[in-house]
Amino acid sequence: MNIRIALFVLLTLLMAPATRSQADDARGARVALVIGNAKYPDAEKPLTQPVNDARDLADELKRDGFDVDAGENLNGDAMRRAFDRLYNRVKPGSVALVFFSGFGIQSGRQSYMIPVDAQIWTEPDVRRDGISLETVLGELNSRGATVKIALIDASRRNPFERRFRSFSAGLAPIIAPGGSLVMYSAALSSVVSDNGGDHSLFVSELLKEIRVPGLGAEEALNRTRVGVTRASRSEQVPWISSSLAEDFSFVPSSKTAAADTSKANPVVDRTPPEPAAKANPAPVDTKPAVAVSPPVAKPSATVTKSAPTAAAEPDKPAELAKQIELPKPIDVPKELAKELGSITAEPVSGDAGQDNEKVKLSLRDDPTVQSLSNRIEENPADANALYRRGQVYASKGAYWSAIKDFDDTIRLNPRDVEAYNNRCFVRTIVNELTAALKDCNEALRLRPNFVDALDSRGLLNLKNGQNKNAIADFDAALKINPRLTSSLYGRGLARLRSGMKSEGEIDITTAKGLDPNIVKEFAGYGVR
């Protein structure tokens, strides 16, 4: 009799794990990838919040039954490996979650998560080095995940966006497959500044809500949005897009159900970034224009919730751009016009020696400047290296050095439209306004409807007191890109100076909502 009881107990114990496993499979596995990128060599200093936020969220997700793979300061190869591991862990019926905190960039109406070793100078570089959020969600969907959640805290002003006059603030709307829930830490095409603490307001509010037992994921994110908006006094309004087709809670209402869930230890990938030497990108022949792609209509199942934007985007920006009547170029003195096409290697005014000692000292050990200078020393005719070094100089405030590099670039390629535009902008900053105007006009002659050159010339006219011409340039730029923050703010200033108080205040308020740093940026250009 005792033998029979012992056998019964043994068989029961052997069958129990299988029963729990079947229950887990029916409920669907929970897998997550959590990334916090803080140490970007191109940034002035490391970000303070991404790593702390990623660690706290990873710990919470583990408690909620997720199999968590966590990564910190991942370079491009490490990020791609991490996403491959995530895809391999997804099974039909899975819940798959992605959290990314760091720098993000929108390009071609898609949002890209940026590795710490990214070398981004032109639009194609974003697609080469970044990880597309839409691609990630599409892959998770193809692997059978029924619930796909993306939490992206990357609406920061990043060091790549002005290299040198191409700028797309914030993140783009997402076209996600069914069963997706996407949340950005800020509204579309807007950026926010860190609150100065060790943790972001976004993740702090998020953790409060996902810990509520039985609270649906969509409701938890909506509550997070409300919490962030209130705490920031509406300066930061997160954006949500949902097409969930089934209920999902981070913490089930029954603690017993949560206890049955397998909680694997996280796999922590702390692969260090590639050495700085890899920051030297291969030369390319041309620098493509920034494309303005038409927005894609969202599927009917997707519900989008965000703060209203100042102006609706045109349905077909490319077609609209062809119809725009550009402001006529302003005449330049004949003696300057004669110089066009015969630019010498010497700067028009000033030289590299005019850059202040502090700037030159900071650039002396800059690894990007060093690598580009080495390339130029080996091949003085490397126009691409000269152009990129000019961009670095300009972004660091070494304006006379930048002008000289753009001079040399144009000498090697008299049709380099971006070099003309960038030199126009730098000359505007140093108050070489007549020469700057010639550059902007030439850029627009070579590439009509070039939005960056319109924006540059608008700033030039603003500094020169030509408010009517500035408004015309900014208007033309905003017809092509309604969210171009610098044109919005510049037009607002020009309108105020022209006596259009209400219109000017609307432009300035909208621009400051998209980019809280825009006032400081224009002050750096000498415009208040």
Coordinates of C-alpha atoms in Angstrom, one line a residue:
M1 CA 0.0 0.0 0.0
N2 CA 2.8 2.4 0.9
I3 CA 4.5 1.5 -2.4
R4 CA 1.4 2.5 -4.4
I5 CA 1.1 5.8 -2.6
A6 CA 4.8 6.6 -3.2
L7 CA 4.4 5.8 -6.9
F8 CA 1.3 8.0 -7.2
V9 CA 3.1 10.9 -5.5
L10 CA 6.1 10.4 -7.8
L11 CA 4.0 10.4 -11.0
T12 CA 2.1 13.5 -9.8
L13 CA 5.4 15.4 -9.3
L14 CA 6.7 14.3 -12.7
M15 CA 3.5 15.5 -14.5
A16 CA 3.2 18.8 -12.7
P17 CA 5.9 20.7 -14.6
A18 CA 4.5 19.6 -17.9
T19 CA 1.1 20.8 -16.9
R20 CA 2.5 24.2 -15.9
S21 CA 4.5 24.4 -19.1
Q22 CA 1.4 23.7 -21.2
A23 CA -0.4 26.5 -19.3
D24 CA 2.5 28.8 -19.9
D25 CA 2.5 28.0 -23.6
A26 CA -1.3 28.6 -23.8
R27 CA -0.8 32.0 -22.2
G28 CA 2.1 32.9 -24.5
A29 CA 5.7 33.6 -23.6
R30 CA 6.7 37.1 -22.5
V31 CA 9.9 38.3 -24.0
A32 CA 11.6 41.7 -23.8
L33 CA 14.6 43.6 -25.0
V34 CA 15.6 46.6 -22.9
I35 CA 18.4 49.0 -24.2
G36 CA 19.8 52.1 -22.5
N37 CA 22.4 54.0 -24.6
A38 CA 24.1 56.9 -22.9
K39 CA 27.7 57.1 -24.0
Y40 CA 27.6 58.6 -27.5
P41 CA 31.1 59.9 -28.5
D42 CA 29.6 62.7 -30.7
A43 CA 27.6 64.1 -27.8
E44 CA 29.2 66.7 -25.5
K45 CA 28.7 64.4 -22.4
P46 CA 27.0 61.1 -21.6
L47 CA 23.3 61.1 -21.0
T48 CA 22.4 60.6 -17.4
Q49 CA 19.1 58.7 -17.6
P50 CA 19.0 55.9 -20.2
V51 CA 21.0 53.3 -18.3
N52 CA 19.3 53.9 -14.9
D53 CA 15.9 53.8 -16.6
A54 CA 16.7 50.6 -18.5
R55 CA 17.9 48.8 -15.4
D56 CA 14.7 49.8 -13.4
L57 CA 12.4 48.8 -16.2
A58 CA 14.2 45.5 -16.8
D59 CA 13.9 44.6 -13.1
E60 CA 10.1 45.4 -13.2
L61 CA 9.6 43.4 -16.3
K62 CA 11.3 40.4 -14.8
R63 CA 9.0 40.6 -11.8
D64 CA 6.1 40.7 -14.3
G65 CA 7.2 37.4 -15.9
F66 CA 9.2 38.6 -18.9
D67 CA 12.3 36.9 -20.2
V68 CA 14.4 40.1 -20.3
D69 CA 17.5 40.7 -22.4
A70 CA 19.1 43.9 -21.3
G71 CA 21.9 45.9 -23.0
E72 CA 23.8 49.1 -22.1
N73 CA 25.7 51.4 -24.5
L74 CA 25.4 49.0 -27.4
N75 CA 27.2 49.7 -30.7
G76 CA 25.6 48.8 -34.0
D77 CA 26.7 45.2 -34.1
A78 CA 25.7 44.6 -30.5
M79 CA 22.2 46.1 -31.1
R80 CA 21.6 44.0 -34.2
R81 CA 22.6 40.8 -32.3
A82 CA 20.3 41.8 -29.5
F83 CA 17.4 42.2 -31.8
D84 CA 18.2 38.9 -33.5
R85 CA 18.1 37.2 -30.1
L86 CA 14.7 38.8 -29.4
Y87 CA 13.3 37.5 -32.8
N88 CA 14.5 34.0 -32.0
R89 CA 12.8 34.0 -28.6
V90 CA 9.4 34.9 -30.1
K91 CA 6.9 32.1 -30.6
P92 CA 3.4 32.2 -31.9
G93 CA 1.2 33.8 -29.3
S94 CA 4.1 35.6 -27.6
V95 CA 4.0 39.0 -26.0
A96 CA 7.1 40.9 -27.2
L97 CA 8.3 44.2 -25.7
V98 CA 11.0 46.6 -26.8
F99 CA 12.3 49.5 -24.7
F100 CA 14.9 51.9 -26.0
S101 CA 16.3 55.0 -24.3
G102 CA 19.0 57.0 -26.1
F103 CA 19.1 59.1 -29.3
G104 CA 16.5 58.6 -32.1
I105 CA 16.2 60.2 -35.5
Q106 CA 13.4 60.3 -38.0
S107 CA 14.2 59.7 -41.6
G108 CA 11.9 59.1 -44.5
R109 CA 8.9 59.2 -42.1
Q110 CA 10.4 56.3 -40.1
S111 CA 11.9 56.4 -36.6
Y112 CA 15.4 54.9 -36.0
M113 CA 17.1 53.9 -32.8
I114 CA 20.7 55.0 -32.8
P115 CA 23.7 52.9 -31.6
V116 CA 26.5 54.6 -29.7
D117 CA 29.0 54.2 -32.5
A118 CA 26.8 55.6 -35.3
Q119 CA 28.5 57.8 -37.9
I120 CA 25.6 60.0 -39.2
W121 CA 26.3 62.8 -41.7
T122 CA 23.6 62.4 -44.4
E123 CA 20.2 60.9 -44.7
P124 CA 21.4 57.5 -46.0
D125 CA 23.7 57.2 -42.9
V126 CA 20.6 57.1 -40.7
R127 CA 19.2 54.1 -42.5
R128 CA 22.6 52.4 -42.6
D129 CA 23.5 52.8 -38.9
G130 CA 20.1 53.1 -37.2
I131 CA 17.6 50.4 -36.3
S132 CA 14.2 51.1 -37.8
L133 CA 11.3 50.7 -35.3
E134 CA 8.9 49.8 -38.1
T135 CA 11.2 47.0 -39.2
V136 CA 11.5 45.6 -35.7
L137 CA 7.7 45.6 -35.2
G138 CA 7.2 44.0 -38.6
E139 CA 9.7 41.2 -37.8
L140 CA 8.1 40.5 -34.4
N141 CA 4.7 40.3 -36.1
S142 CA 6.1 37.8 -38.8
R143 CA 7.4 35.6 -36.0
G144 CA 3.9 35.3 -34.5
A145 CA 3.9 37.7 -31.6
T146 CA 0.2 38.6 -30.9
V147 CA 1.1 41.6 -28.7
K148 CA 3.9 43.9 -29.7
I149 CA 4.8 46.8 -27.4
A150 CA 7.4 49.4 -28.1
L151 CA 8.4 52.0 -25.5
I152 CA 10.8 54.6 -27.0
D153 CA 12.4 57.3 -24.9
A154 CA 14.5 59.0 -27.6
S155 CA 12.8 62.4 -28.2
R156 CA 16.0 64.2 -27.4
R157 CA 17.9 66.8 -29.3
N158 CA 20.8 64.7 -30.6
P159 CA 24.2 65.6 -31.9
F160 CA 23.6 64.3 -35.4
E161 CA 20.6 66.4 -36.5
R162 CA 22.5 69.5 -37.5
R163 CA 25.4 68.3 -39.6
F164 CA 25.0 71.0 -40.5
R165 CA 21.7 72.4 -41.9
S166 CA 19.5 69.3 -42.1
F167 CA 17.2 69.0 -39.2
S168 CA 14.3 66.7 -38.3
A169 CA 13.3 67.0 -34.7
G170 CA 11.9 64.2 -32.7
L171 CA 10.3 61.0 -34.0
A172 CA 7.9 60.1 -36.8
P173 CA 4.5 58.5 -36.7
I174 CA 4.7 54.7 -36.8
I175 CA 2.9 52.5 -39.2
A176 CA 2.7 49.3 -37.1
P177 CA 1.2 45.9 -37.7
G178 CA -2.1 44.9 -35.9
G179 CA -1.7 44.0 -32.3
S180 CA 0.9 46.7 -31.6
L181 CA 1.1 49.3 -28.8
V182 CA 3.7 52.1 -29.4
M183 CA 4.5 54.9 -27.0
Y184 CA 7.0 57.8 -27.5
S185 CA 8.1 59.8 -24.5
A186 CA 7.1 63.1 -26.3
A187 CA 4.8 64.3 -29.1
L188 CA 5.7 63.6 -32.7
S189 CA 8.5 65.7 -34.2
S190 CA 9.3 67.3 -30.8
V191 CA 12.1 67.1 -28.4
V192 CA 12.4 67.5 -24.7
S193 CA 15.3 68.3 -22.4
D194 CA 16.3 65.9 -19.6
N195 CA 14.9 66.9 -16.2
G196 CA 18.4 66.9 -14.6
G197 CA 17.7 63.8 -12.5
D198 CA 19.0 60.3 -12.7
H199 CA 15.7 59.0 -14.0
S200 CA 13.4 60.3 -16.7
L201 CA 9.9 61.6 -16.0
F202 CA 8.6 59.2 -18.7
V203 CA 9.9 56.0 -17.1
S204 CA 9.1 57.1 -13.6
E205 CA 5.5 57.6 -14.5
L206 CA 5.5 54.4 -16.6
L207 CA 6.7 52.2 -13.7
K208 CA 3.9 53.5 -11.5
E209 CA 1.2 52.4 -13.9
I210 CA 2.5 49.1 -15.1
R211 CA 2.7 47.9 -11.5
V212 CA -1.1 48.1 -11.1
P213 CA -2.5 44.6 -11.0
G214 CA -5.1 43.9 -13.7
L215 CA -4.6 47.2 -15.4
G216 CA -4.7 46.8 -19.2
A217 CA -1.5 47.8 -21.1
E218 CA -3.3 50.5 -23.2
E219 CA -4.8 52.0 -20.1
A220 CA -1.5 51.9 -18.3
L221 CA 0.2 53.8 -21.1
N222 CA -2.7 56.3 -21.3
R223 CA -2.3 57.0 -17.5
T224 CA 1.4 57.4 -18.1
R225 CA 0.7 60.0 -20.7
V226 CA -1.6 61.9 -18.4
G227 CA 1.0 61.7 -15.5
V228 CA 3.8 63.0 -17.6
T229 CA 1.7 65.8 -19.1
R230 CA 0.6 67.0 -15.7
A231 CA 4.0 66.6 -14.0
S232 CA 5.7 68.6 -16.8
R233 CA 2.9 71.2 -17.0
S234 CA 2.2 70.2 -20.6
E235 CA 5.7 70.8 -21.7
Q236 CA 6.1 67.0 -22.4
V237 CA 3.1 65.2 -23.9
P238 CA 3.8 61.5 -24.8
W239 CA 2.4 60.0 -28.0
I240 CA 0.6 56.7 -28.2
S241 CA -0.5 54.5 -31.1
S242 CA -2.5 51.4 -30.4
S243 CA -4.0 48.6 -32.5
L244 CA -4.2 45.9 -29.8
A245 CA -6.8 43.3 -30.6
E246 CA -6.7 41.5 -27.2
D247 CA -6.4 42.3 -23.5
F248 CA -3.0 42.3 -21.9
S249 CA -1.9 43.4 -18.4
F250 CA 1.7 43.7 -17.3
V251 CA 0.6 42.4 -13.8
P252 CA -2.3 40.0 -13.9
S253 CA -5.1 40.6 -11.4
S254 CA -4.5 37.1 -9.9
K255 CA -1.1 36.9 -8.2
T256 CA -1.3 33.1 -8.6
A257 CA -1.3 33.4 -12.4
A258 CA 1.6 35.7 -12.2
A259 CA 3.5 33.3 -9.9
D260 CA 3.2 30.5 -12.5
T261 CA 5.0 32.5 -15.1
S262 CA 8.6 31.5 -15.8
K263 CA 11.0 34.3 -14.9
A264 CA 14.3 33.8 -16.6
N265 CA 17.4 35.7 -15.5
P266 CA 18.2 38.5 -17.9
V267 CA 20.9 38.3 -20.5
V268 CA 23.0 41.4 -20.0
D269 CA 24.9 42.6 -23.1
R270 CA 27.4 45.3 -22.2
T271 CA 29.5 45.0 -25.4
P272 CA 31.7 48.1 -25.5
P273 CA 31.5 50.5 -28.4
E274 CA 33.8 50.0 -31.4
P275 CA 37.1 51.9 -31.1
A276 CA 37.1 55.5 -32.1
A277 CA 39.2 54.6 -35.2
K278 CA 36.1 53.0 -36.7
A279 CA 34.5 56.4 -36.7
N280 CA 36.2 57.2 -40.0
P281 CA 33.5 56.4 -42.6
A282 CA 34.4 55.4 -46.2
P283 CA 34.3 58.4 -48.6
V284 CA 31.3 58.7 -50.8
D285 CA 31.1 60.6 -54.1
T286 CA 28.0 62.7 -53.4
K287 CA 26.0 64.0 -50.5
P288 CA 22.3 63.3 -51.3
A289 CA 19.6 65.8 -50.6
V290 CA 17.3 65.2 -47.6
A291 CA 14.2 63.7 -49.1
V292 CA 10.8 64.8 -47.9
S293 CA 8.7 61.6 -48.2
P294 CA 4.9 61.7 -48.2
P295 CA 3.3 60.4 -45.1
V296 CA 1.7 56.9 -45.4
A297 CA -1.9 56.5 -44.3
K298 CA -2.4 54.6 -41.1
P299 CA -4.4 51.4 -41.1
S300 CA -7.9 51.8 -39.9
A301 CA -7.3 49.6 -36.9
T302 CA -4.7 52.0 -35.5
V303 CA -5.8 54.6 -33.0
T304 CA -3.4 57.5 -32.6
K305 CA -3.4 59.8 -29.6
S306 CA -1.1 62.8 -29.4
A307 CA -1.1 66.6 -28.9
P308 CA -2.3 68.5 -31.9
T309 CA 0.4 69.9 -34.2
A310 CA 0.6 73.5 -35.4
A311 CA 0.1 72.7 -39.1
A312 CA -1.1 69.7 -41.0
E313 CA 1.5 68.2 -43.3
P314 CA 0.8 68.4 -47.0
D315 CA -0.6 65.2 -48.5
K316 CA 2.0 65.1 -51.3
P317 CA 5.0 67.2 -50.3
A318 CA 7.0 66.3 -53.4
E319 CA 4.3 67.5 -55.7
L320 CA 3.6 70.5 -53.5
A321 CA 7.2 71.5 -53.6
K322 CA 7.0 71.8 -57.4
Q323 CA 4.1 74.2 -57.2
I324 CA 5.8 76.5 -54.7
E325 CA 6.6 80.0 -56.0
L326 CA 10.0 80.6 -54.5
P327 CA 11.0 84.1 -53.4
K328 CA 13.2 85.8 -56.0
P329 CA 16.9 85.8 -55.3
I330 CA 18.1 89.2 -54.0
D331 CA 20.7 90.9 -56.2
V332 CA 24.3 90.9 -55.0
P333 CA 26.9 93.5 -55.9
K334 CA 28.4 93.0 -59.3
E335 CA 31.9 92.7 -58.0
L336 CA 30.9 89.8 -55.8
A337 CA 28.9 88.1 -58.6
K338 CA 32.0 88.0 -60.7
E339 CA 33.7 85.9 -58.1
L340 CA 31.1 83.1 -58.5
G341 CA 32.6 80.0 -59.8
S342 CA 36.2 81.1 -59.1
I343 CA 36.3 80.5 -55.3
T344 CA 39.8 80.0 -54.1
A345 CA 41.1 77.9 -51.2
E346 CA 41.5 81.0 -49.1
P347 CA 38.5 82.1 -46.9
V348 CA 36.6 85.1 -48.1
S349 CA 37.1 86.8 -44.7
G350 CA 39.1 85.8 -41.7
D351 CA 40.9 82.5 -41.4
A352 CA 41.2 79.5 -39.0
G353 CA 43.4 81.7 -36.7
Q354 CA 40.3 83.8 -35.9
D355 CA 38.6 80.8 -34.1
N356 CA 39.1 81.3 -30.4
E357 CA 41.7 79.4 -28.4
K358 CA 39.2 77.4 -26.4
V359 CA 37.5 76.1 -29.5
K360 CA 40.8 75.1 -31.1
L361 CA 41.9 73.4 -28.0
S362 CA 38.7 71.3 -27.8
L363 CA 39.1 70.3 -31.4
R364 CA 42.7 69.3 -31.2
D365 CA 41.9 66.0 -29.5
D366 CA 38.6 65.4 -31.3
P367 CA 38.8 61.9 -32.8
T368 CA 36.5 62.8 -35.7
V369 CA 38.5 65.8 -36.6
Q370 CA 41.8 63.8 -36.3
S371 CA 40.5 61.0 -38.6
L372 CA 39.2 63.4 -41.2
S373 CA 42.4 65.5 -41.1
N374 CA 44.4 62.3 -41.6
R375 CA 42.4 61.5 -44.7
I376 CA 42.8 65.1 -46.0
E377 CA 46.6 64.9 -45.4
E378 CA 46.7 61.7 -47.4
N379 CA 44.5 63.0 -50.2
P380 CA 44.1 66.8 -50.3
A381 CA 41.5 66.3 -53.1
D382 CA 39.1 64.4 -50.8
A383 CA 36.2 66.7 -51.1
N384 CA 33.9 64.6 -48.9
A385 CA 36.4 64.6 -46.0
L386 CA 36.8 68.4 -46.3
Y387 CA 33.0 68.9 -46.3
R388 CA 32.5 66.7 -43.3
R389 CA 35.3 68.3 -41.4
G390 CA 33.7 71.7 -42.2
Q391 CA 30.5 70.4 -40.7
V392 CA 32.3 69.3 -37.5
Y393 CA 34.1 72.7 -37.2
A394 CA 30.8 74.5 -37.7
S395 CA 28.9 72.4 -35.2
K396 CA 31.7 73.1 -32.6
G397 CA 31.8 76.8 -33.2
A398 CA 35.0 76.9 -35.2
Y399 CA 33.4 79.0 -37.9
W400 CA 36.4 80.3 -39.8
S401 CA 37.9 76.9 -40.0
A402 CA 34.6 75.6 -41.3
I403 CA 34.4 78.4 -44.0
K404 CA 37.9 77.4 -45.2
D405 CA 36.9 73.7 -45.5
F406 CA 33.7 74.7 -47.4
D407 CA 35.9 76.9 -49.6
D408 CA 38.1 74.0 -50.5
T409 CA 35.1 71.7 -51.1
I410 CA 33.5 74.1 -53.5
R411 CA 36.9 74.7 -55.3
L412 CA 37.0 70.9 -55.9
N413 CA 33.3 70.7 -56.8
P414 CA 31.7 74.0 -57.9
R415 CA 28.3 72.4 -57.9
D416 CA 28.3 71.1 -54.3
V417 CA 25.0 72.5 -53.3
E418 CA 25.2 71.5 -49.6
A419 CA 28.6 73.1 -49.2
Y420 CA 27.2 76.4 -50.6
N421 CA 24.3 76.1 -48.2
N422 CA 26.5 75.4 -45.2
R423 CA 28.9 78.1 -46.1
C424 CA 25.9 80.5 -46.4
F425 CA 24.8 79.6 -42.9
V426 CA 28.2 79.9 -41.3
R427 CA 28.9 83.2 -43.0
T428 CA 25.5 84.4 -41.7
I429 CA 26.6 83.5 -38.1
V430 CA 29.8 85.5 -38.5
N431 CA 27.9 88.4 -40.1
E432 CA 29.5 88.0 -43.6
L433 CA 26.0 88.7 -44.9
T434 CA 26.7 89.8 -48.5
A435 CA 28.9 86.8 -49.2
A436 CA 26.4 84.5 -47.4
L437 CA 23.5 85.8 -49.6
K438 CA 25.5 84.9 -52.7
D439 CA 26.0 81.3 -51.4
C440 CA 22.3 80.8 -50.5
N441 CA 21.2 82.1 -53.9
E442 CA 23.7 79.8 -55.7
A443 CA 22.4 76.8 -53.6
L444 CA 18.9 77.6 -54.6
R445 CA 19.9 78.0 -58.3
L446 CA 21.5 74.6 -58.2
R447 CA 18.6 72.9 -56.3
P448 CA 15.3 74.8 -56.4
N449 CA 13.1 74.1 -53.4
F450 CA 16.1 73.2 -51.3
V451 CA 14.4 73.6 -47.9
D452 CA 17.7 73.9 -45.9
A453 CA 18.9 76.8 -48.2
L454 CA 15.5 78.5 -47.8
D455 CA 15.8 78.2 -44.1
S456 CA 19.4 79.5 -44.2
R457 CA 18.5 82.5 -46.3
G458 CA 15.6 83.2 -44.1
L459 CA 17.9 83.5 -41.1
L460 CA 20.3 85.7 -43.2
N461 CA 17.4 88.1 -44.1
L462 CA 16.3 88.1 -40.5
K463 CA 19.8 89.2 -39.3
N464 CA 20.0 91.7 -42.1
G465 CA 16.7 93.4 -41.1
Q466 CA 14.9 92.2 -44.3
N467 CA 11.8 90.9 -42.5
K468 CA 9.6 90.7 -45.5
N469 CA 12.1 88.6 -47.4
A470 CA 12.7 86.5 -44.3
I471 CA 9.0 85.7 -44.0
A472 CA 8.9 84.8 -47.7
D473 CA 11.8 82.4 -47.3
F474 CA 10.5 80.8 -44.1
D475 CA 7.0 80.5 -45.7
A476 CA 8.4 78.6 -48.6
A477 CA 10.4 76.3 -46.3
L478 CA 7.4 75.5 -44.2
K479 CA 5.3 74.6 -47.2
I480 CA 7.8 71.8 -47.8
N481 CA 8.3 70.8 -44.2
P482 CA 5.6 72.2 -41.8
R483 CA 7.6 71.0 -38.8
L484 CA 10.9 72.8 -39.5
T485 CA 11.3 74.3 -36.1
S486 CA 14.0 76.9 -37.1
S487 CA 11.8 78.2 -39.9
L488 CA 8.8 78.4 -37.5
Y489 CA 10.7 80.3 -34.9
G490 CA 12.5 82.6 -37.5
R491 CA 9.2 83.4 -39.1
G492 CA 7.7 84.2 -35.7
L493 CA 10.5 86.7 -35.0
A494 CA 10.2 88.3 -38.5
R495 CA 6.4 88.6 -38.0
L496 CA 6.8 90.2 -34.6
R497 CA 9.3 92.7 -36.1
S498 CA 6.8 93.5 -38.9
G499 CA 4.0 94.3 -36.5
M500 CA 2.2 90.9 -36.9
K501 CA 2.0 90.2 -33.2
S502 CA -0.6 87.5 -33.0
E503 CA 0.8 85.5 -35.9
G504 CA 4.4 85.9 -34.6
E505 CA 3.5 84.7 -31.1
I506 CA 1.7 81.6 -32.5
D507 CA 4.8 80.7 -34.6
I508 CA 7.2 81.2 -31.6
T509 CA 5.0 79.3 -29.2
T510 CA 4.7 76.4 -31.6
A511 CA 8.4 76.3 -32.3
K512 CA 9.2 76.3 -28.6
G513 CA 6.8 73.4 -28.1
L514 CA 8.6 71.4 -30.7
D515 CA 12.0 72.3 -29.5
P516 CA 12.5 73.9 -26.0
N517 CA 16.1 74.8 -27.0
I518 CA 15.2 76.8 -30.1
V519 CA 15.5 80.2 -28.3
K520 CA 19.0 79.4 -27.0
E521 CA 19.9 78.2 -30.5
F522 CA 18.9 81.4 -32.2
A523 CA 20.7 83.4 -29.5
G524 CA 23.8 81.6 -30.5
Y525 CA 23.3 82.9 -34.0
G526 CA 23.1 86.4 -32.7
V527 CA 19.3 86.6 -33.2
R528 CA 16.9 87.4 -30.3

